[in-house]
Amino acid sequence: ILFSAIFLYFTCLLDRSKQWYQRRVREHYYITNNLRSPISMKKAASNGIISGMMRQPVCTSTIEVSPCAENTINPIRGLVDNLVINPNPDKSFLRLSIGDPAVFGNFNPAPQVIKAVSESLQSSCYGYAPAHGMVSTREAIAKYYSTRASPITSEDVYVTSGCSDALRIAMDCLGSEKRNILLPRPGFSLYKTVAGNRGIPTKFYDLDPENDWKINLEQLESLIDENTAAILVTNPSNPCGSAFSVEHQLEILALAEKHGLPLIADEIYHGMVFDGESKSFGELSKNVPVLSCGGLAKRWLVPGWRVGWLIAHDRHNRLVNVRDGLTRLCQVIIGANCLIQSAIPKILETVPQSFYDDTLKRLKSASDVAFTELQKCPQLRPVRPQGAMYMMVQIKVEELEDIADDMEFVEKLITEESVFPLPANIFGMPNYVRLVLTVPEDILKEACQRIVQFCNNHKAAVHRKKARTE
């Protein structure tokens, strides 16, 4: 027994010596070949980085952000970050700032819309679809928007992740660091965000508030140069609530044709016109290529569903290269929401005209309520809207005692009256505010009455000749 124990002891000792020797040989191999052994990697994970035999500290330097991210600026985000929001605790907080018809629960989608999605959920819509949209969806959109003057096929339609994605794709496809795009002022702040993200230079043409927000065509033409890629138009307009007449639309198309430029048309509010006639630019155009951007968000009252579309109107095949680019850009996110896409044919087919008429009737009524209340105030000039779901209101800051600009107007209005309209300088229009008309009428009326009272409390005894911001 003693002999066996001694033999076992020396056997174990010899085995451990062999293991130690093998480890030393491996470590020597890793070191001489400038490699990192498992042991050194374990040490690096807990103590720092080992290079050869020299231990280095963990790197703690700041990681650089890309120019793409650095140049992506959302003016609304900047406003919220800088705006002082301290509502009056004694008054209910009334938000007139968010362009979302679903916020208050008084503008709901048609029952046919909900039913179409419910039925789609029972079908096999779980997999990937073509990046630029399901064939059945594109055919339904083409059929819905096709007219005798402007026939459309499924090959002209690209399904996107909301109208904002359609705008991004259109701007990406036409603009570049050397090719500028002309944007409206005032205009939807996303245009500037997309352009900045892609490094696309922009120039701004003016809309005239004294003339139903029509484009100043002479000033627009002065901005066009050899590097201009496209003109972006919004009709009906966010933030203005305007809708161009057909006559003015034809004037815009004539100017674009004169300079051989395509249009990018933000038409998310297409069909939402209170009075008069306003059509899609694509329907009216005979010679100018138009990339028309739309979606379900506003007219069908479902902005959170994030499905839109881009329609290429191209009578003379000038967009042959652009079409390929549009398809490739759709592939960046591998297509829009398949569940909602598959419901679009039923939505477009079954929602009755009475639903659209009722929505417009209520929006028009809300605009009348706001206009009637605000025009009583000498320090304000409301601009009567013609469509969409917004109203712009001029602030006569020279007639207010202690208000420098629209930002200060809104800050003090929130503090004193708990009413929050959106300062229009984020749209490029200082000393205006934008009101949303999807608020329930009783809340809208109360908000407007508070705004009038606020202006009365701050009216100047003697008018200042010039606003401090001018």
CSV table of C-alpha atoms in Angstrom, one decimal:
chain,number,residue,atom,x,y,z
A,1,ILE,CA,0.0,0.0,0.0
A,2,LEU,CA,2.8,2.4,0.9
A,3,PHE,CA,4.6,1.6,-2.4
A,4,SER,CA,1.4,2.3,-4.3
A,5,ALA,CA,0.9,5.6,-2.6
A,6,ILE,CA,4.5,6.8,-3.3
A,7,PHE,CA,4.1,5.7,-6.9
A,8,LEU,CA,0.8,7.7,-7.3
A,9,TYR,CA,2.4,10.8,-5.7
A,10,PHE,CA,5.4,10.8,-8.1
A,11,THR,CA,3.1,10.2,-11.1
A,12,CYS,CA,0.9,13.2,-10.2
A,13,LEU,CA,4.0,15.3,-9.7
A,14,LEU,CA,5.4,14.3,-13.1
A,15,ASP,CA,2.1,15.1,-14.8
A,16,ARG,CA,1.9,18.6,-13.2
A,17,SER,CA,5.5,19.3,-14.3
A,18,LYS,CA,4.6,18.3,-17.8
A,19,GLN,CA,1.6,20.6,-17.9
A,20,TRP,CA,3.7,23.5,-16.5
A,21,TYR,CA,6.3,22.9,-19.2
A,22,GLN,CA,3.7,22.8,-22.0
A,23,ARG,CA,2.2,26.1,-20.8
A,24,ARG,CA,5.6,27.7,-20.8
A,25,VAL,CA,6.3,26.5,-24.3
A,26,ARG,CA,2.9,27.8,-25.6
A,27,GLU,CA,3.4,31.2,-23.9
A,28,HIS,CA,6.9,31.4,-25.5
A,29,TYR,CA,5.4,30.7,-28.9
A,30,TYR,CA,2.7,33.4,-28.5
A,31,ILE,CA,5.2,36.0,-27.3
A,32,THR,CA,7.8,35.3,-30.0
A,33,ASN,CA,5.2,35.4,-32.8
A,34,ASN,CA,3.6,38.6,-31.4
A,35,LEU,CA,0.3,36.8,-30.7
A,36,ARG,CA,-2.1,37.0,-27.7
A,37,SER,CA,-2.5,33.9,-25.7
A,38,PRO,CA,-5.7,33.0,-23.9
A,39,ILE,CA,-4.1,33.9,-20.6
A,40,SER,CA,-3.1,37.3,-21.8
A,41,MET,CA,-6.5,37.9,-23.2
A,42,LYS,CA,-8.0,37.0,-19.9
A,43,LYS,CA,-5.7,39.5,-18.2
A,44,ALA,CA,-6.5,42.2,-20.8
A,45,ALA,CA,-10.3,41.8,-20.1
A,46,SER,CA,-9.8,42.5,-16.4
A,47,ASN,CA,-6.7,44.6,-16.2
A,48,GLY,CA,-6.1,46.3,-19.5
A,49,ILE,CA,-4.6,45.6,-22.9
A,50,ILE,CA,-1.4,43.6,-23.1
A,51,SER,CA,0.8,44.1,-26.2
A,52,GLY,CA,3.6,41.5,-26.2
A,53,MET,CA,4.9,41.7,-22.6
A,54,MET,CA,3.9,45.4,-22.1
A,55,ARG,CA,0.6,46.1,-20.3
A,56,GLN,CA,-1.3,49.1,-21.6
A,57,PRO,CA,-4.3,51.0,-20.0
A,58,VAL,CA,-7.8,50.6,-21.3
A,59,CYS,CA,-8.6,53.2,-24.0
A,60,THR,CA,-11.1,55.8,-22.7
A,61,SER,CA,-11.0,58.4,-25.5
A,62,THR,CA,-14.4,59.7,-26.8
A,63,ILE,CA,-15.7,58.0,-30.0
A,64,GLU,CA,-16.3,60.4,-32.8
A,65,VAL,CA,-19.8,60.9,-34.2
A,66,SER,CA,-20.2,60.7,-38.0
A,67,PRO,CA,-20.9,63.8,-40.1
A,68,CYS,CA,-24.2,62.2,-41.1
A,69,ALA,CA,-25.4,62.2,-37.5
A,70,GLU,CA,-23.8,65.6,-36.8
A,71,ASN,CA,-25.6,67.3,-39.6
A,72,THR,CA,-29.0,65.7,-38.8
A,73,ILE,CA,-30.9,68.6,-37.1
A,74,ASN,CA,-34.6,68.5,-36.2
A,75,PRO,CA,-35.7,72.1,-35.7
A,76,ILE,CA,-38.7,71.0,-33.6
A,77,ARG,CA,-36.4,69.0,-31.3
A,78,GLY,CA,-34.2,72.1,-31.0
A,79,LEU,CA,-37.3,74.2,-30.1
A,80,VAL,CA,-38.4,71.8,-27.4
A,81,ASP,CA,-34.9,71.7,-25.9
A,82,ASN,CA,-34.7,75.5,-25.7
A,83,LEU,CA,-38.3,76.5,-25.0
A,84,VAL,CA,-39.1,77.1,-21.3
A,85,ILE,CA,-42.3,75.2,-20.6
A,86,ASN,CA,-43.9,76.0,-17.2
A,87,PRO,CA,-47.7,75.7,-17.6
A,88,ASN,CA,-49.9,77.6,-15.2
A,89,PRO,CA,-50.9,75.0,-12.6
A,90,ASP,CA,-54.3,76.7,-12.1
A,91,LYS,CA,-55.3,76.1,-15.8
A,92,SER,CA,-55.6,73.0,-17.9
A,93,PHE,CA,-52.7,72.6,-20.4
A,94,LEU,CA,-54.1,73.0,-23.9
A,95,ARG,CA,-51.7,71.7,-26.7
A,96,LEU,CA,-52.2,73.2,-30.1
A,97,SER,CA,-48.8,72.2,-31.3
A,98,ILE,CA,-48.9,68.5,-32.4
A,99,GLY,CA,-50.0,67.7,-36.0
A,100,ASP,CA,-51.3,64.3,-35.0
A,101,PRO,CA,-55.1,63.8,-35.6
A,102,ALA,CA,-55.1,60.9,-33.3
A,103,VAL,CA,-54.0,62.7,-30.1
A,104,PHE,CA,-57.4,63.8,-28.8
A,105,GLY,CA,-59.5,60.9,-29.9
A,106,ASN,CA,-62.0,63.0,-31.8
A,107,PHE,CA,-60.7,62.2,-35.3
A,108,ASN,CA,-60.7,58.4,-35.7
A,109,PRO,CA,-60.1,56.2,-38.8
A,110,ALA,CA,-63.1,54.9,-40.7
A,111,PRO,CA,-64.4,51.5,-39.5
A,112,GLN,CA,-63.5,50.1,-42.9
A,113,VAL,CA,-59.9,50.9,-42.3
A,114,ILE,CA,-59.8,49.0,-39.0
A,115,LYS,CA,-61.7,46.1,-40.7
A,116,ALA,CA,-59.2,45.9,-43.6
A,117,VAL,CA,-56.2,45.6,-41.2
A,118,SER,CA,-58.0,43.1,-39.1
A,119,GLU,CA,-58.7,40.9,-42.1
A,120,SER,CA,-55.1,41.3,-43.3
A,121,LEU,CA,-53.9,40.1,-39.9
A,122,GLN,CA,-55.6,36.7,-40.6
A,123,SER,CA,-53.8,36.3,-43.9
A,124,SER,CA,-50.2,35.3,-44.6
A,125,CYS,CA,-48.6,38.8,-44.4
A,126,TYR,CA,-45.8,37.8,-42.1
A,127,GLY,CA,-42.9,37.6,-44.5
A,128,TYR,CA,-40.8,40.1,-46.5
A,129,ALA,CA,-42.4,41.8,-49.5
A,130,PRO,CA,-40.7,43.4,-52.5
A,131,ALA,CA,-38.7,46.4,-51.1
A,132,HIS,CA,-40.7,48.9,-53.2
A,133,GLY,CA,-44.1,47.4,-52.2
A,134,MET,CA,-46.4,44.5,-52.7
A,135,VAL,CA,-47.7,44.2,-56.3
A,136,SER,CA,-51.4,44.3,-55.1
A,137,THR,CA,-50.7,47.4,-53.0
A,138,ARG,CA,-49.0,49.3,-55.8
A,139,GLU,CA,-51.8,48.3,-58.2
A,140,ALA,CA,-54.4,49.6,-55.8
A,141,ILE,CA,-52.6,52.9,-55.3
A,142,ALA,CA,-52.1,53.3,-59.1
A,143,LYS,CA,-55.8,52.7,-59.7
A,144,TYR,CA,-56.9,55.1,-56.9
A,145,TYR,CA,-54.8,58.0,-58.2
A,146,SER,CA,-54.9,57.3,-62.0
A,147,THR,CA,-56.9,59.8,-64.1
A,148,ARG,CA,-57.6,60.1,-67.8
A,149,ALA,CA,-55.2,63.0,-68.0
A,150,SER,CA,-52.5,61.3,-65.9
A,151,PRO,CA,-52.7,57.4,-66.2
A,152,ILE,CA,-50.6,55.6,-63.6
A,153,THR,CA,-49.5,51.9,-63.4
A,154,SER,CA,-48.1,49.9,-60.6
A,155,GLU,CA,-44.6,50.5,-62.1
A,156,ASP,CA,-45.0,54.2,-61.2
A,157,VAL,CA,-45.6,53.5,-57.5
A,158,TYR,CA,-43.1,52.9,-54.7
A,159,VAL,CA,-44.4,52.0,-51.2
A,160,THR,CA,-42.5,53.7,-48.4
A,161,SER,CA,-42.4,53.8,-44.6
A,162,GLY,CA,-44.7,56.9,-44.4
A,163,CYS,CA,-44.7,60.0,-46.5
A,164,SER,CA,-41.6,61.3,-44.7
A,165,ASP,CA,-39.7,58.3,-46.0
A,166,ALA,CA,-41.1,59.0,-49.5
A,167,LEU,CA,-39.7,62.5,-49.2
A,168,ARG,CA,-36.4,61.3,-48.0
A,169,ILE,CA,-36.1,58.9,-50.9
A,170,ALA,CA,-37.1,61.6,-53.5
A,171,MET,CA,-34.6,64.1,-52.1
A,172,ASP,CA,-31.8,61.4,-51.9
A,173,CYS,CA,-32.5,60.4,-55.5
A,174,LEU,CA,-32.3,63.9,-57.0
A,175,GLY,CA,-30.1,65.9,-54.6
A,176,SER,CA,-26.4,65.6,-53.7
A,177,GLU,CA,-23.6,67.5,-52.1
A,178,LYS,CA,-23.3,69.4,-55.5
A,179,ARG,CA,-27.0,69.5,-56.5
A,180,ASN,CA,-29.3,71.9,-54.5
A,181,ILE,CA,-33.0,71.6,-53.9
A,182,LEU,CA,-35.3,74.6,-53.5
A,183,LEU,CA,-37.6,74.5,-50.4
A,184,PRO,CA,-40.6,76.5,-49.4
A,185,ARG,CA,-40.5,79.1,-46.6
A,186,PRO,CA,-42.4,78.6,-44.4
A,187,GLY,CA,-42.2,74.9,-44.9
A,188,PHE,CA,-42.3,71.6,-43.1
A,189,SER,CA,-39.1,71.3,-41.0
A,190,LEU,CA,-38.4,67.7,-42.0
A,191,TYR,CA,-37.2,68.9,-45.4
A,192,LYS,CA,-34.3,70.7,-43.8
A,193,THR,CA,-33.6,67.7,-41.6
A,194,VAL,CA,-33.3,65.3,-44.5
A,195,ALA,CA,-31.2,67.7,-46.6
A,196,GLY,CA,-28.8,68.3,-43.7
A,197,ASN,CA,-28.5,64.5,-43.1
A,198,ARG,CA,-27.5,63.9,-46.7
A,199,GLY,CA,-25.4,67.1,-47.1
A,200,ILE,CA,-27.8,68.4,-49.8
A,201,PRO,CA,-27.5,72.2,-50.2
A,202,THR,CA,-30.9,74.0,-50.0
A,203,LYS,CA,-32.3,77.4,-50.9
A,204,PHE,CA,-35.6,78.8,-49.7
A,205,TYR,CA,-38.3,80.5,-51.8
A,206,ASP,CA,-40.9,82.6,-50.1
A,207,LEU,CA,-44.7,82.0,-49.7
A,208,ASP,CA,-46.7,85.2,-49.4
A,209,PRO,CA,-49.0,85.3,-46.4
A,210,GLU,CA,-50.8,88.4,-47.9
A,211,ASN,CA,-51.7,86.4,-51.0
A,212,ASP,CA,-53.0,83.1,-49.7
A,213,TRP,CA,-49.5,81.8,-49.2
A,214,LYS,CA,-48.8,81.7,-53.0
A,215,ILE,CA,-45.2,81.3,-54.1
A,216,ASN,CA,-43.3,84.4,-55.0
A,217,LEU,CA,-42.4,83.1,-58.5
A,218,GLU,CA,-40.0,85.9,-59.3
A,219,GLN,CA,-38.0,85.3,-56.2
A,220,LEU,CA,-38.2,81.5,-56.8
A,221,GLU,CA,-36.8,81.8,-60.3
A,222,SER,CA,-33.9,84.0,-59.0
A,223,LEU,CA,-32.7,81.0,-56.9
A,224,ILE,CA,-32.4,78.6,-59.8
A,225,ASP,CA,-28.9,77.9,-61.0
A,226,GLU,CA,-27.0,75.3,-63.0
A,227,ASN,CA,-26.7,73.1,-59.8
A,228,THR,CA,-30.4,73.1,-59.0
A,229,ALA,CA,-31.7,69.5,-58.9
A,230,ALA,CA,-35.4,70.0,-58.1
A,231,ILE,CA,-38.1,72.3,-56.6
A,232,LEU,CA,-40.0,70.9,-53.6
A,233,VAL,CA,-43.6,72.1,-53.3
A,234,THR,CA,-46.2,71.4,-50.5
A,235,ASN,CA,-49.8,71.3,-51.4
A,236,PRO,CA,-52.0,71.6,-49.3
A,237,SER,CA,-49.5,73.0,-46.9
A,238,ASN,CA,-48.2,72.2,-43.5
A,239,PRO,CA,-47.7,74.7,-41.8
A,240,CYS,CA,-49.7,77.2,-43.7
A,241,GLY,CA,-53.0,75.5,-44.2
A,242,SER,CA,-53.0,76.8,-47.7
A,243,ALA,CA,-54.1,75.1,-51.0
A,244,PHE,CA,-52.9,76.4,-54.3
A,245,SER,CA,-55.4,77.1,-57.0
A,246,VAL,CA,-55.1,75.2,-60.2
A,247,GLU,CA,-54.1,78.4,-61.9
A,248,HIS,CA,-51.2,78.9,-59.6
A,249,GLN,CA,-50.2,75.3,-59.9
A,250,LEU,CA,-50.0,75.7,-63.6
A,251,GLU,CA,-47.8,78.8,-63.2
A,252,ILE,CA,-45.4,76.8,-61.0
A,253,LEU,CA,-45.3,74.0,-63.5
A,254,ALA,CA,-44.5,76.4,-66.3
A,255,LEU,CA,-41.6,77.8,-64.4
A,256,ALA,CA,-40.2,74.3,-63.7
A,257,GLU,CA,-40.6,73.4,-67.4
A,258,LYS,CA,-38.8,76.6,-68.5
A,259,HIS,CA,-35.8,75.5,-66.5
A,260,GLY,CA,-36.1,71.8,-67.1
A,261,LEU,CA,-36.5,70.9,-63.4
A,262,PRO,CA,-38.6,68.2,-61.8
A,263,LEU,CA,-40.9,68.7,-58.9
A,264,ILE,CA,-40.9,66.9,-55.6
A,265,ALA,CA,-44.5,67.3,-54.4
A,266,ASP,CA,-45.4,66.7,-50.8
A,267,GLU,CA,-49.1,65.9,-51.2
A,268,ILE,CA,-49.8,64.1,-47.9
A,269,TYR,CA,-52.8,66.4,-47.5
A,270,HIS,CA,-54.0,65.8,-51.1
A,271,GLY,CA,-57.8,65.9,-51.2
A,272,MET,CA,-58.1,67.9,-47.9
A,273,VAL,CA,-59.2,71.2,-49.4
A,274,PHE,CA,-62.1,73.2,-47.8
A,275,ASP,CA,-63.0,75.4,-50.7
A,276,GLY,CA,-62.1,75.7,-54.3
A,277,GLU,CA,-60.2,73.3,-56.4
A,278,SER,CA,-56.6,72.1,-55.9
A,279,LYS,CA,-55.2,69.0,-57.7
A,280,SER,CA,-52.1,66.8,-57.6
A,281,PHE,CA,-49.2,68.4,-59.5
A,282,GLY,CA,-48.7,65.0,-61.2
A,283,GLU,CA,-52.2,65.1,-62.6
A,284,LEU,CA,-51.7,68.6,-64.0
A,285,SER,CA,-48.2,68.2,-65.4
A,286,LYS,CA,-47.8,67.5,-69.1
A,287,ASN,CA,-44.1,67.9,-69.5
A,288,VAL,CA,-42.6,68.3,-66.0
A,289,PRO,CA,-41.6,65.1,-64.1
A,290,VAL,CA,-43.2,65.0,-60.7
A,291,LEU,CA,-42.4,62.8,-57.7
A,292,SER,CA,-45.6,62.9,-55.7
A,293,CYS,CA,-45.3,61.9,-52.1
A,294,GLY,CA,-48.4,60.8,-50.1
A,295,GLY,CA,-49.6,58.2,-47.5
A,296,LEU,CA,-52.2,57.1,-45.1
A,297,ALA,CA,-51.2,59.4,-42.2
A,298,LYS,CA,-53.5,62.4,-42.6
A,299,ARG,CA,-56.4,61.7,-44.9
A,300,TRP,CA,-57.0,58.3,-43.4
A,301,LEU,CA,-56.1,59.6,-39.9
A,302,VAL,CA,-53.5,56.9,-39.0
A,303,PRO,CA,-50.1,58.6,-38.8
A,304,GLY,CA,-48.7,55.9,-36.5
A,305,TRP,CA,-49.1,53.2,-39.1
A,306,ARG,CA,-46.1,54.5,-41.1
A,307,VAL,CA,-47.0,53.6,-44.7
A,308,GLY,CA,-46.8,56.0,-47.5
A,309,TRP,CA,-46.0,56.1,-51.2
A,310,LEU,CA,-44.2,57.9,-54.0
A,311,ILE,CA,-45.7,58.1,-57.4
A,312,ALA,CA,-43.5,59.0,-60.4
A,313,HIS,CA,-45.4,61.0,-63.0
A,314,ASP,CA,-43.2,61.0,-66.1
A,315,ARG,CA,-44.9,61.6,-69.5
A,316,HIS,CA,-41.6,61.7,-71.5
A,317,ASN,CA,-39.6,59.0,-69.7
A,318,ARG,CA,-37.1,61.5,-68.3
A,319,LEU,CA,-37.0,59.6,-65.0
A,320,VAL,CA,-35.6,56.4,-66.5
A,321,ASN,CA,-32.4,56.5,-64.4
A,322,VAL,CA,-34.2,58.0,-61.4
A,323,ARG,CA,-36.7,55.1,-61.2
A,324,ASP,CA,-33.9,52.6,-60.7
A,325,GLY,CA,-32.5,54.8,-58.0
A,326,LEU,CA,-35.9,55.0,-56.3
A,327,THR,CA,-36.1,51.2,-56.2
A,328,ARG,CA,-32.6,50.9,-54.8
A,329,LEU,CA,-33.3,53.5,-52.1
A,330,CYS,CA,-36.4,51.5,-51.1
A,331,GLN,CA,-34.1,48.6,-50.4
A,332,VAL,CA,-32.3,50.5,-47.6
A,333,ILE,CA,-35.0,49.5,-45.1
A,334,ILE,CA,-36.2,46.4,-47.0
A,335,GLY,CA,-39.7,47.7,-47.5
A,336,ALA,CA,-42.6,49.2,-45.5
A,337,ASN,CA,-44.9,47.5,-43.0
A,338,CYS,CA,-46.4,44.4,-44.7
A,339,LEU,CA,-49.5,44.2,-42.5
A,340,ILE,CA,-50.7,47.7,-43.4
A,341,GLN,CA,-49.5,47.4,-47.0
A,342,SER,CA,-51.7,44.3,-47.5
A,343,ALA,CA,-54.7,46.2,-46.1
A,344,ILE,CA,-54.4,49.2,-48.5
A,345,PRO,CA,-56.4,47.7,-51.4
A,346,LYS,CA,-59.4,47.2,-49.2
A,347,ILE,CA,-58.9,50.6,-47.5
A,348,LEU,CA,-58.9,52.5,-50.8
A,349,GLU,CA,-61.8,50.5,-52.2
A,350,THR,CA,-64.2,50.5,-49.2
A,351,VAL,CA,-63.8,53.8,-47.3
A,352,PRO,CA,-66.9,55.8,-48.3
A,353,GLN,CA,-66.7,59.4,-49.6
A,354,SER,CA,-68.9,60.4,-46.7
A,355,PHE,CA,-65.9,59.7,-44.3
A,356,TYR,CA,-63.6,62.2,-46.2
A,357,ASP,CA,-66.4,64.8,-46.4
A,358,ASP,CA,-67.1,64.6,-42.7
A,359,THR,CA,-63.4,65.0,-41.8
A,360,LEU,CA,-63.2,68.1,-44.0
A,361,LYS,CA,-66.4,69.5,-42.6
A,362,ARG,CA,-65.2,69.2,-39.1
A,363,LEU,CA,-61.7,70.7,-39.9
A,364,LYS,CA,-63.4,73.6,-41.8
A,365,SER,CA,-65.7,74.2,-38.8
A,366,ALA,CA,-62.7,74.2,-36.4
A,367,SER,CA,-60.8,76.7,-38.7
A,368,ASP,CA,-63.9,79.0,-38.6
A,369,VAL,CA,-64.0,78.8,-34.8
A,370,ALA,CA,-60.3,79.7,-34.5
A,371,PHE,CA,-60.5,82.5,-37.1
A,372,THR,CA,-63.6,84.0,-35.5
A,373,GLU,CA,-62.1,84.1,-32.1
A,374,LEU,CA,-58.6,85.3,-33.0
A,375,GLN,CA,-59.6,88.1,-35.4
A,376,LYS,CA,-61.1,89.9,-32.4
A,377,CYS,CA,-57.6,90.5,-31.2
A,378,PRO,CA,-55.9,93.7,-32.6
A,379,GLN,CA,-52.4,92.2,-31.8
A,380,LEU,CA,-53.0,89.1,-34.0
A,381,ARG,CA,-53.7,88.5,-37.7
A,382,PRO,CA,-55.0,85.0,-38.3
A,383,VAL,CA,-54.6,83.7,-41.9
A,384,ARG,CA,-57.8,81.8,-42.9
A,385,PRO,CA,-56.8,78.3,-43.9
A,386,GLN,CA,-57.9,76.6,-47.2
A,387,GLY,CA,-57.1,73.1,-46.4
A,388,ALA,CA,-54.9,70.5,-44.4
A,389,MET,CA,-55.3,70.9,-40.6
A,390,TYR,CA,-53.4,74.0,-39.6
A,391,MET,CA,-53.8,77.8,-39.2
A,392,MET,CA,-51.0,80.3,-39.2
A,393,VAL,CA,-51.4,83.4,-37.0
A,394,GLN,CA,-49.2,86.5,-37.2
A,395,ILE,CA,-48.1,88.1,-33.9
A,396,LYS,CA,-47.9,91.9,-34.2
A,397,VAL,CA,-45.0,92.1,-31.7
A,398,GLU,CA,-44.7,95.8,-32.1
A,399,GLU,CA,-48.2,96.1,-30.5
A,400,LEU,CA,-47.2,94.0,-27.5
A,401,GLU,CA,-45.4,95.6,-24.5
A,402,ASP,CA,-42.9,92.9,-23.5
A,403,ILE,CA,-42.9,90.3,-26.3
A,404,ALA,CA,-39.8,90.2,-28.5
A,405,ASP,CA,-40.7,87.4,-30.9
A,406,ASP,CA,-42.7,84.2,-31.4
A,407,MET,CA,-40.6,82.2,-29.0
A,408,GLU,CA,-41.1,84.6,-26.1
A,409,PHE,CA,-44.8,84.9,-27.0
A,410,VAL,CA,-45.2,81.1,-26.7
A,411,GLU,CA,-43.1,80.8,-23.5
A,412,LYS,CA,-45.1,83.5,-21.7
A,413,LEU,CA,-48.4,82.2,-23.1
A,414,ILE,CA,-47.7,78.8,-21.7
A,415,THR,CA,-46.6,80.2,-18.3
A,416,GLU,CA,-49.7,82.5,-17.9
A,417,GLU,CA,-52.5,80.7,-19.9
A,418,SER,CA,-51.2,77.1,-20.3
A,419,VAL,CA,-51.8,77.2,-24.1
A,420,PHE,CA,-49.1,75.8,-26.4
A,421,PRO,CA,-49.1,76.7,-30.1
A,422,LEU,CA,-46.0,76.1,-32.1
A,423,PRO,CA,-43.6,79.0,-32.8
A,424,ALA,CA,-43.4,79.3,-36.6
A,425,ASN,CA,-39.7,80.3,-36.7
A,426,ILE,CA,-39.0,76.6,-36.9
A,427,PHE,CA,-40.7,76.7,-40.2
A,428,GLY,CA,-38.7,79.7,-41.3
A,429,MET,CA,-41.5,82.3,-40.4
A,430,PRO,CA,-40.7,84.4,-37.4
A,431,ASN,CA,-43.4,86.1,-35.4
A,432,TYR,CA,-46.1,83.7,-36.4
A,433,VAL,CA,-47.5,80.7,-34.5
A,434,ARG,CA,-49.1,77.6,-36.0
A,435,LEU,CA,-52.3,76.2,-34.5
A,436,VAL,CA,-53.5,72.6,-35.0
A,437,LEU,CA,-57.2,72.3,-36.0
A,438,THR,CA,-57.8,68.7,-34.9
A,439,VAL,CA,-58.3,69.8,-31.3
A,440,PRO,CA,-61.9,69.3,-30.1
A,441,GLU,CA,-63.8,72.5,-30.8
A,442,ASP,CA,-64.6,73.4,-27.2
A,443,ILE,CA,-60.9,73.1,-26.3
A,444,LEU,CA,-59.9,75.1,-29.4
A,445,LYS,CA,-62.3,77.8,-28.6
A,446,GLU,CA,-61.1,78.1,-25.0
A,447,ALA,CA,-57.5,78.1,-26.2
A,448,CYS,CA,-58.2,80.9,-28.6
A,449,GLN,CA,-60.0,82.9,-25.9
A,450,ARG,CA,-57.0,82.5,-23.6
A,451,ILE,CA,-54.7,83.7,-26.4
A,452,VAL,CA,-56.8,86.8,-26.9
A,453,GLN,CA,-56.8,87.5,-23.1
A,454,PHE,CA,-53.1,87.1,-23.0
A,455,CYS,CA,-52.6,89.6,-25.8
A,456,ASN,CA,-54.9,92.0,-24.0
A,457,ASN,CA,-52.8,91.7,-20.9
A,458,HIS,CA,-49.6,92.4,-22.8
A,459,LYS,CA,-50.8,95.1,-25.2
A,460,ALA,CA,-48.5,98.1,-25.6
A,461,ALA,CA,-49.7,101.5,-24.6
A,462,VAL,CA,-47.7,102.9,-27.5
A,463,HIS,CA,-46.8,100.8,-30.5
A,464,ARG,CA,-43.2,100.1,-31.0
A,465,LYS,CA,-42.1,101.0,-34.5
A,466,LYS,CA,-40.0,97.9,-35.0
A,467,ALA,CA,-39.9,94.5,-33.4
A,468,ARG,CA,-36.7,93.7,-31.6
A,469,THR,CA,-36.1,90.7,-33.8
A,470,GLU,CA,-36.2,92.6,-37.1
